[in-house]
Amino acid sequence: MINSEFPVLQDSSNESGQGDTVSLSLSVSELDDTGEGKGKKKRGRPGRPPQATNKKARKSPVDKGGRRPNGMAQQNGEGGDPTTLFEVVKLGKSAMQSVVDDWIESYKQDRDMALLDLINFFIQCSGCKGTVRIEMFRNMQNAEIIRKMTEEFDEDSGDYPLTIAGPQWKKFRYNFCEFIGVLIRQCQYSIIYDEYMMDTVISLLTGLSDSQVRAFRHTSTLAAMKLMTALVNVALNLSINQDNTQRQYEAERNKVAGKRATDKLELLLEKRKELQENQDEIENMMNSIFKGIFVHRYRDAIAEIRAICIEEIGVWMKLYSDAFLNDSYLKYVGWTLHDRQGEVRLKCLKALQTLYTNRGLFPKLELFTNRFKDRIVSMTLDKEYDVAVEAIRLVTLILHGSEDALSNEDCENVYHLVYSAHRPVAVAAGEFLHRKLFSRHDPQAEEALAKRRGRNSPNGNLIRMLVLFFLESELHEHAAYLVDSLWDSSQELLKDWDCMIELLLEEPVQGEEVLGDRHESALIELMVCTIRQAAEAHPPVGRGTGKRVLTAKEKKTQVDDKNKLTEHFIIALPMLLSKYQADAEKVANLLQIPQYFDLEVYSSGRMEKHLDALLKQIRVVVEKHTETEVLEACSKTYSILCSEEYTIMNRVDIARSQLIDELTDRFSHSVEDLLQEGDEADDDDIYNVLSSLKKLTAFHNAHDLTKWDLFKNCYRLLKMGIEQGSMPEQIAVQALQCSHYSILWQLVRITEGSPSKDDLVALRRVVKSFLAVCQQCLSNVNTPVKEQAFMLLCDLLMIFSHQLTTGSREALQPLVFNPDNTLQSELLSFVLDHVFIDQDDENQSMEGDEEDEANKIEALHKRRNLLAAFSKLIIYDIVDMPAAADIFKHYMKYYNDYGDIIKETLSKTRQTDKIQCAKTLILSLQQLFNELVQDQGPNLDRTSSHVSGIKELARRFALTFGLDQIKTREAVATLHKDGIDFAFKFPNPKGAEYPPPNLAFLEVLCEFSSKLLRQDKKTVHSYLEKFMTEYMMERREDVWLPLIAYRNSLLTGGDEDRMSVTTGSTTSRASTVRSKRGRPPLHKKRTDAADESVDGSWVMRNDTIQTPGGLQTPQLTSTVLRENPRQAAEHIPEQDSSEPGSEPDYIHNPQMQMSWLDQQKMDEVNRKERGGMNYMKARSGGVRQQVRGLMEDDAEPIFEDVMMSSRGQLEDMNEEFEDTMVIDLPPSRNRRERAELRPDFFDSTAIIEDDSGFGMQMF
């Protein structure tokens, strides 16, 4: 037994407790006496006869594998077989059962040698190269042995078997855990009760788990937790045996006196007593592991160690709920729900899931649920998606176990997650929603009610509830997300299209509510989404990384669903269109359904009459509506039905041609009337033209209408609008779009066939005339017309560019158009006037409007499209690259709106031509500089925000050159050359003794000096000297500082050189950032490591020196005694906010005005003076810091805000829980009384019940 007489392994430096240290150096007599360790007999398996002593012993491990039990690896040159337990387990070639049996035989022959072999197994599994010898085992303290093994670690690598990646080491971890479990299982009837083997192993693991070496701590914690799990199984078996023995005893005792067997009663009493003693010993072992290892390591600084502890305590609660499933142990899981690492929180949730899955355990979990429910619900918003998914599943299990456990607010927090873009989160939330809303109905009662009402499906009420939920969520644009979230859990409901059609088409019967207009629209939208999900069998856009390959079963389900929905809607769709033909929103949704049909059913099922009905309804819709969305849906439906692979194509093509003929005829007559009326045209004439033109434009998008020659009338309308200036903007926009489609369809015909020269000439003439019209429209007074003309110009210039002839299409060369300088200038002017505008001024009139934000987003989206269209022309070398300078110069000012587009444009242009791109960058900076000079005059304020903005833009441009200076060498050199030319381009009209007007530009050019190679800096410097006179080299006034700074940057390349010549107000931002990060200058000599440590920790300290007391505090390795960092922080005065060398320090410190070299010398003297004083401070404050060790921070060591939202703080969780630290198995008769354990501050097995442990009160 592990008790106060044989306590747990402790560091030898702890000399305050005589009975609190355990040594493996037992006396020789104790090692020899294996049968009666402390006067207690060695027990065998209860109920089994003792084993015969003359039984032939098994082959020892030495005989089987050549492994000597003294821990030394025997050199095996014959077969290369494994020689140690570690190697046997690592290779995993032998079954663990046989490995453990061999070790047990070795233990029976010489238990100290076998134990030494086991000790070395744990040492080597930690990655330690050392070996514990028999002399060390007998003569050294445990702490000395561990310290000796620590010295044997390979310091070159931080890896050890549990952290090394690869399948071999993954298998090793499994074998390691299995070995421990099998060892306890095989020893559970005798050896574990001999008061030697288990005491030694537990003492060793406790000492290793308290080590500051992570490998020891990690490996021993895993071993101890698996050991505990195995002991829990033993305790569970003992409990079962006790119950069985008790029942047998009661049954025998209740017999009549004549039939009662006295001998059997005595045997049962003896067996029960022995089982009780065994149970007490197992309980004592578990107490030692739990209090000596678990209570310290579950809050270890290493996340993997914490995760191991939480995972295993969950196993204990599940295996032996009578003993472990109480608030004394659940609180550890509850506390760790706040862990900073996602993997630990994940283990907590999974451990709880195994408990909540068993509904019989809910009464024991009631108090825990009340205490930690809010935390679990808040974890559904965890920043780690895996944790959020498991939290939702746990909340679902809680809901399944008790409807009253969750409030409406708790449920609403989970409801909205069905719209999450992360599909696993959304699916888990969908399962919760299904469980809450769609699982409470009585199927039989629902079916009976549906039959009485004449309904085919009993799901009517559930579908109504789904529609209501969708409307109340107020996220109507995300119906596809809602359907996808519910697809796995509510697929039967979502595929009940028969019920949905009934709700839409049939009148409500008595007792049913009438669907309102909003409810009908929502139901149609949801129905279309379910059809899409069933037909395509993949999530909507925005969920998932792409289309995955379907399994054979999924493909079969997809085909079946497609056939089912086709059968339903081929008949129902014409009726639905007929009912809702006047509602644009409903019709637009309904017309999406035919694209998911299996169109072969029309012919194979002889359902042509339903096709005719559908075409008739589509024609009626086209006649009634002018909304673009509806017309495009009709056009797309015709396009799908006209597919050449189906036999119904001819029937659909005839109907389409009749419709186009009618629309074209109407359009031609209305255009003639409008042209004849001219300025006298009334609203009816305009409406007739606009209505027919909208419909033809929508159809021209998806259908080749070239034979109807729509371009002619559209061009006439545009010419009249340009000449008279009175064309309505909607007609002009539609005419531009329709003409564009006409040109594209003509190009398609030419590229797909073998065009004649006349065809090419005719198309070129059409394109040329249309481009001229679009160019003229750029000056239109109506903004929509100008934007439409600009977009079409950019598109057509892209299509008819030099790339048209690639891919063996040289014959299309006559169709290539290159924009002239005038057109390029107009396009650039349009971008500058309509894209780079002040949004506040534009939307000032809309302030206070509820739709202001939506309007701003829409306007920004439109402007981004305009910029992207023009940027493509630059990227593909259609517009000259220098035009991009006007784009690049707005990079910083409009970074939030267009930063990604401008950055991508810059990247692509650099790939095209590095040198020209560099010239464009410097040109953009020159333009900004010129604009600033025009605004402020030649004498620039170099400290102004405008100058800083240009320098910041230059810095950003410099970063885009990357780290490979070889690739960008020529481009950067060219950039510097152009910059120098610009700086000295104009002489100062006052005379040569005055600086050139653009000299300040050199300060901007400094930002690119770091991108020059060392040899190129000399070349650039030589080029700079060509412009410099001797007079310039001698000047040191402020106006010449840009030249001095640039010249120094070329000579040394260091930002610090600019500090020596610039004033405090012009400190470089780059050097400031570096100094704030604490990095020393490149050429600063590094001080001694010890001085750096002291100086870095105690810089700017002014507190009184504390001298240490007479008694020296021992350096403990135990994790029990720890100092609260909050208390320690109170003794450390706040450091000055400005670090030495930072920008504030430079500005306010007069010493920074002296030369840099003198400052460094003074700093070195001050550092040495501070080092002498701070040594004593480090001694007085460092001892307590060293006690903390590497393992843990006890003041809130693992808690932090890990939520996607910042809601929720840790609540008081201290009431209603017992503070019971002793593992108390279920009570049984003849149980020994135990005294309450008191915490011992020098006992590593005791836990300190202190508020400082978690930053909150313990239970």
Tab-separated table of C-alpha atoms in Angstrom, residues 92-334:
chain	number	residue	atom	x	y	z
A	92	GLY	CA	5.546	-4.159	-32.036
A	93	LYS	CA	6.314	-7.519	-33.621
A	94	SER	CA	5.401	-9.488	-30.507
A	95	ALA	CA	1.964	-9.538	-28.966
A	96	MET	CA	1.806	-7.448	-25.803
A	97	GLN	CA	0.366	-10.451	-23.969
A	98	SER	CA	3.525	-12.480	-24.517
A	99	VAL	CA	5.798	-9.510	-23.760
A	100	VAL	CA	4.036	-8.944	-20.443
A	101	ASP	CA	4.048	-12.659	-19.612
A	102	ASP	CA	7.801	-12.762	-20.141
A	103	TRP	CA	8.267	-9.793	-17.851
A	104	ILE	CA	6.071	-11.381	-15.154
A	105	GLU	CA	8.164	-14.566	-15.257
A	106	SER	CA	11.278	-12.430	-14.924
A	107	TYR	CA	9.692	-10.598	-11.979
A	108	LYS	CA	8.917	-13.848	-10.206
A	109	GLN	CA	12.537	-14.928	-10.554
A	110	ASP	CA	14.189	-11.632	-9.560
A	111	ARG	CA	11.808	-8.787	-8.941
A	112	ASP	CA	14.378	-6.025	-8.471
A	113	MET	CA	16.017	-6.827	-11.810
A	114	ALA	CA	12.634	-6.962	-13.517
A	115	LEU	CA	11.640	-3.662	-11.976
A	116	LEU	CA	14.914	-2.149	-13.092
A	117	ASP	CA	14.063	-3.297	-16.611
A	118	LEU	CA	10.663	-1.599	-16.312
A	119	ILE	CA	12.214	1.604	-14.974
A	120	ASN	CA	14.589	1.734	-17.920
A	121	PHE	CA	11.616	1.158	-20.210
A	122	PHE	CA	9.960	4.363	-18.999
A	123	ILE	CA	13.258	6.262	-19.152
A	124	GLN	CA	13.949	5.170	-22.726
A	125	CYS	CA	10.364	5.824	-23.832
A	126	SER	CA	11.009	9.428	-22.813
A	127	GLY	CA	13.812	9.660	-25.362
A	128	CYS	CA	16.593	9.544	-22.782
A	129	LYS	CA	19.811	7.862	-23.836
A	130	GLY	CA	20.810	6.989	-20.293
A	131	THR	CA	20.335	3.705	-18.461
A	132	VAL	CA	19.634	3.141	-14.775
A	133	ARG	CA	22.079	0.536	-13.418
A	134	ILE	CA	21.569	-1.733	-10.459
A	135	GLU	CA	24.082	0.240	-8.403
A	136	MET	CA	22.147	3.461	-9.027
A	137	PHE	CA	18.921	1.669	-8.204
A	138	ARG	CA	20.251	0.538	-4.810
A	139	ASN	CA	22.381	3.469	-3.725
A	140	MET	CA	20.876	6.658	-5.157
A	141	GLN	CA	17.818	8.694	-4.254
A	142	ASN	CA	15.034	8.960	-6.842
A	143	ALA	CA	15.695	12.638	-7.431
A	144	GLU	CA	19.362	11.891	-8.033
A	145	ILE	CA	18.490	9.169	-10.520
A	146	ILE	CA	16.148	11.480	-12.424
A	147	ARG	CA	18.730	14.262	-12.353
A	148	LYS	CA	21.331	11.854	-13.687
A	149	MET	CA	19.002	10.755	-16.489
A	150	THR	CA	18.266	14.379	-17.327
A	151	GLU	CA	21.938	14.870	-18.110
A	152	GLU	CA	21.781	12.014	-20.618
A	153	PHE	CA	19.274	13.762	-22.904
A	154	ASP	CA	20.261	14.703	-26.438
A	155	GLU	CA	20.190	18.475	-26.350
A	156	ASP	CA	20.453	18.818	-30.128
A	157	SER	CA	16.854	17.751	-30.679
A	158	GLY	CA	13.697	18.472	-28.755
A	159	ASP	CA	11.913	15.426	-30.167
A	160	TYR	CA	11.128	12.308	-28.208
A	161	PRO	CA	9.105	9.187	-29.105
A	162	LEU	CA	5.692	10.661	-28.230
A	163	THR	CA	6.230	13.750	-30.399
A	164	ILE	CA	8.090	12.303	-33.395
A	165	ALA	CA	5.908	12.189	-36.486
A	166	GLY	CA	5.480	9.135	-38.652
A	167	PRO	CA	3.501	5.879	-38.666
A	168	GLN	CA	6.184	3.995	-36.726
A	169	TRP	CA	6.008	6.328	-33.729
A	170	LYS	CA	2.250	6.548	-33.934
A	171	LYS	CA	2.210	2.777	-33.601
A	172	PHE	CA	4.701	3.025	-30.744
A	173	ARG	CA	2.335	5.271	-28.798
A	174	TYR	CA	-0.447	2.732	-29.243
A	175	ASN	CA	1.845	-0.141	-28.194
A	176	PHE	CA	3.103	1.851	-25.195
A	177	CYS	CA	-0.437	2.405	-23.900
A	178	GLU	CA	-1.404	-1.186	-24.641
A	179	PHE	CA	1.640	-2.509	-22.776
A	180	ILE	CA	0.669	-0.671	-19.594
A	181	GLY	CA	-2.937	-1.847	-19.819
A	182	VAL	CA	-1.966	-5.482	-20.413
A	183	LEU	CA	0.639	-5.320	-17.628
A	184	ILE	CA	-1.949	-4.328	-15.027
A	185	ARG	CA	-4.499	-6.764	-16.388
A	186	GLN	CA	-2.070	-9.657	-16.131
A	187	CYS	CA	-0.857	-8.630	-12.680
A	188	GLN	CA	-4.257	-7.802	-11.209
A	189	TYR	CA	-4.627	-11.024	-9.200
A	190	SER	CA	-1.395	-11.040	-7.229
A	191	ILE	CA	1.603	-8.905	-8.183
A	192	ILE	CA	-0.058	-5.515	-7.863
A	193	TYR	CA	-0.831	-6.320	-4.232
A	194	ASP	CA	2.745	-7.245	-3.221
A	195	GLU	CA	3.377	-3.654	-2.014
A	196	TYR	CA	6.516	-3.411	-4.113
A	197	MET	CA	5.936	-3.345	-7.859
A	198	MET	CA	3.101	-0.784	-7.903
A	199	ASP	CA	4.684	1.359	-5.187
A	200	THR	CA	7.922	1.573	-7.142
A	201	VAL	CA	6.257	2.288	-10.489
A	202	ILE	CA	3.909	4.935	-9.080
A	203	SER	CA	6.749	6.603	-7.193
A	204	LEU	CA	8.887	6.677	-10.336
A	205	LEU	CA	6.077	8.095	-12.519
A	206	THR	CA	5.235	10.719	-9.908
A	207	GLY	CA	8.831	11.887	-9.802
A	208	LEU	CA	9.152	11.942	-13.588
A	209	SER	CA	5.863	13.805	-13.971
A	210	ASP	CA	7.228	16.502	-11.664
A	211	SER	CA	10.359	16.957	-13.755
A	212	GLN	CA	11.126	20.161	-15.590
A	213	VAL	CA	12.050	18.076	-18.628
A	214	ARG	CA	9.065	18.008	-20.944
A	215	ALA	CA	9.823	14.543	-22.331
A	216	PHE	CA	9.851	13.002	-18.842
A	217	ARG	CA	6.732	14.873	-17.856
A	218	HIS	CA	4.804	14.025	-21.008
A	219	THR	CA	5.729	10.337	-21.123
A	220	SER	CA	5.218	9.687	-17.421
A	221	THR	CA	1.868	11.476	-17.409
A	222	LEU	CA	0.626	9.358	-20.300
A	223	ALA	CA	1.881	6.223	-18.572
A	224	ALA	CA	0.313	7.227	-15.253
A	225	MET	CA	-3.043	8.043	-16.811
A	226	LYS	CA	-3.135	4.720	-18.670
A	227	LEU	CA	-2.052	3.019	-15.452
A	228	MET	CA	-4.934	4.709	-13.662
A	229	THR	CA	-7.360	3.594	-16.368
A	230	ALA	CA	-6.179	0.023	-15.995
A	231	LEU	CA	-6.587	0.258	-12.204
A	232	VAL	CA	-10.107	1.602	-12.691
A	233	ASN	CA	-10.912	-1.548	-14.681
A	234	VAL	CA	-9.458	-3.652	-11.863
A	235	ALA	CA	-11.510	-1.735	-9.290
A	236	LEU	CA	-14.628	-2.209	-11.400
A	237	ASN	CA	-14.026	-5.953	-11.588
A	238	LEU	CA	-13.455	-6.064	-7.845
A	239	SER	CA	-16.715	-4.227	-7.275
A	240	ILE	CA	-18.570	-6.697	-9.487
A	241	ASN	CA	-16.965	-9.632	-7.708
A	242	GLN	CA	-17.875	-8.109	-4.362
A	243	ASP	CA	-21.495	-7.758	-5.390
A	244	ASN	CA	-21.589	-11.332	-6.688
A	245	THR	CA	-19.957	-12.653	-3.520
A	246	GLN	CA	-22.372	-10.683	-1.379
A	247	ARG	CA	-25.365	-12.088	-3.268
A	248	GLN	CA	-24.019	-15.629	-2.917
A	249	TYR	CA	-23.476	-15.060	0.793
A	250	GLU	CA	-26.982	-13.669	1.319
A	251	ALA	CA	-28.512	-16.522	-0.669
A	252	GLU	CA	-26.614	-19.126	1.325
A	253	ARG	CA	-27.384	-17.475	4.663
A	254	ASN	CA	-31.093	-17.272	3.888
A	255	LYS	CA	-31.331	-21.013	3.419
A	256	VAL	CA	-32.913	-23.098	6.152
A	257	ALA	CA	-30.547	-24.323	8.815
A	258	GLY	CA	-30.478	-27.863	7.495
A	259	LYS	CA	-29.466	-26.889	3.980
A	260	ARG	CA	-27.036	-24.098	4.927
A	261	ALA	CA	-23.338	-24.924	4.240
A	262	THR	CA	-21.232	-23.437	7.032
A	263	ASP	CA	-17.967	-24.046	5.196
A	264	LYS	CA	-19.234	-22.234	2.136
A	265	LEU	CA	-20.335	-19.280	4.262
A	266	GLU	CA	-16.884	-19.046	5.792
A	267	LEU	CA	-15.247	-19.230	2.376
A	268	LEU	CA	-17.556	-16.500	1.061
A	269	LEU	CA	-16.825	-14.328	4.103
A	270	GLU	CA	-13.112	-14.822	3.619
A	271	LYS	CA	-13.377	-14.088	-0.095
A	272	ARG	CA	-15.431	-10.956	0.618
A	273	LYS	CA	-12.891	-9.759	3.137
A	274	GLU	CA	-10.034	-10.359	0.713
A	275	LEU	CA	-11.868	-8.552	-2.078
A	276	GLN	CA	-12.467	-5.619	0.263
A	277	GLU	CA	-8.784	-5.456	1.159
A	278	ASN	CA	-7.843	-5.584	-2.497
A	279	GLN	CA	-10.320	-2.824	-3.248
A	280	ASP	CA	-8.838	-0.664	-0.506
A	281	GLU	CA	-5.357	-1.141	-1.900
A	282	ILE	CA	-6.461	-0.332	-5.454
A	283	GLU	CA	-8.212	2.727	-4.102
A	284	ASN	CA	-5.022	3.792	-2.352
A	285	MET	CA	-3.022	3.408	-5.573
A	286	MET	CA	-5.542	5.471	-7.510
A	287	ASN	CA	-5.484	8.149	-4.838
A	288	SER	CA	-1.722	8.376	-5.156
A	289	ILE	CA	-1.853	8.728	-8.951
A	290	PHE	CA	-4.734	11.177	-8.907
A	291	LYS	CA	-3.365	13.480	-6.225
A	292	GLY	CA	0.295	13.068	-7.079
A	293	ILE	CA	0.030	13.395	-10.848
A	294	PHE	CA	-3.388	14.298	-12.214
A	295	VAL	CA	-4.151	17.340	-10.055
A	296	HIS	CA	-0.851	18.902	-11.153
A	297	ARG	CA	-0.611	17.808	-14.735
A	298	TYR	CA	-4.171	18.638	-15.821
A	299	ARG	CA	-3.039	22.273	-15.675
A	300	ASP	CA	0.417	21.697	-17.143
A	301	ALA	CA	1.877	24.333	-19.462
A	302	ILE	CA	1.976	21.770	-22.294
A	303	ALA	CA	-1.373	21.337	-24.019
A	304	GLU	CA	-0.756	17.690	-24.952
A	305	ILE	CA	-0.276	16.791	-21.291
A	306	ARG	CA	-3.449	18.578	-20.246
A	307	ALA	CA	-5.333	16.848	-23.053
A	308	ILE	CA	-4.131	13.415	-21.876
A	309	CYS	CA	-5.393	14.056	-18.346
A	310	ILE	CA	-8.808	15.259	-19.450
A	311	GLU	CA	-9.236	12.435	-21.949
A	312	GLU	CA	-8.489	9.800	-19.336
A	313	ILE	CA	-10.663	11.263	-16.575
A	314	GLY	CA	-13.511	11.067	-19.064
A	315	VAL	CA	-12.740	7.371	-19.517
A	316	TRP	CA	-12.757	6.820	-15.744
A	317	MET	CA	-16.151	8.502	-15.402
A	318	LYS	CA	-17.587	6.389	-18.188
A	319	LEU	CA	-16.115	3.091	-16.976
A	320	TYR	CA	-16.824	3.496	-13.280
A	321	SER	CA	-19.490	6.140	-12.964
A	322	ASP	CA	-20.436	5.066	-9.429
A	323	ALA	CA	-17.016	6.134	-8.159
A	324	PHE	CA	-15.937	8.937	-10.493
A	325	LEU	CA	-19.063	10.546	-11.859
A	326	ASN	CA	-19.544	13.136	-9.159
A	327	ASP	CA	-18.936	16.824	-8.809
A	328	SER	CA	-15.521	16.317	-7.194
A	329	TYR	CA	-14.134	15.043	-10.498
A	330	LEU	CA	-16.468	16.728	-12.974
A	331	LYS	CA	-15.204	20.109	-11.826
A	332	TYR	CA	-11.806	19.442	-13.388
A	333	VAL	CA	-13.445	18.945	-16.760
A	334	GLY	CA	-15.578	22.042	-16.199
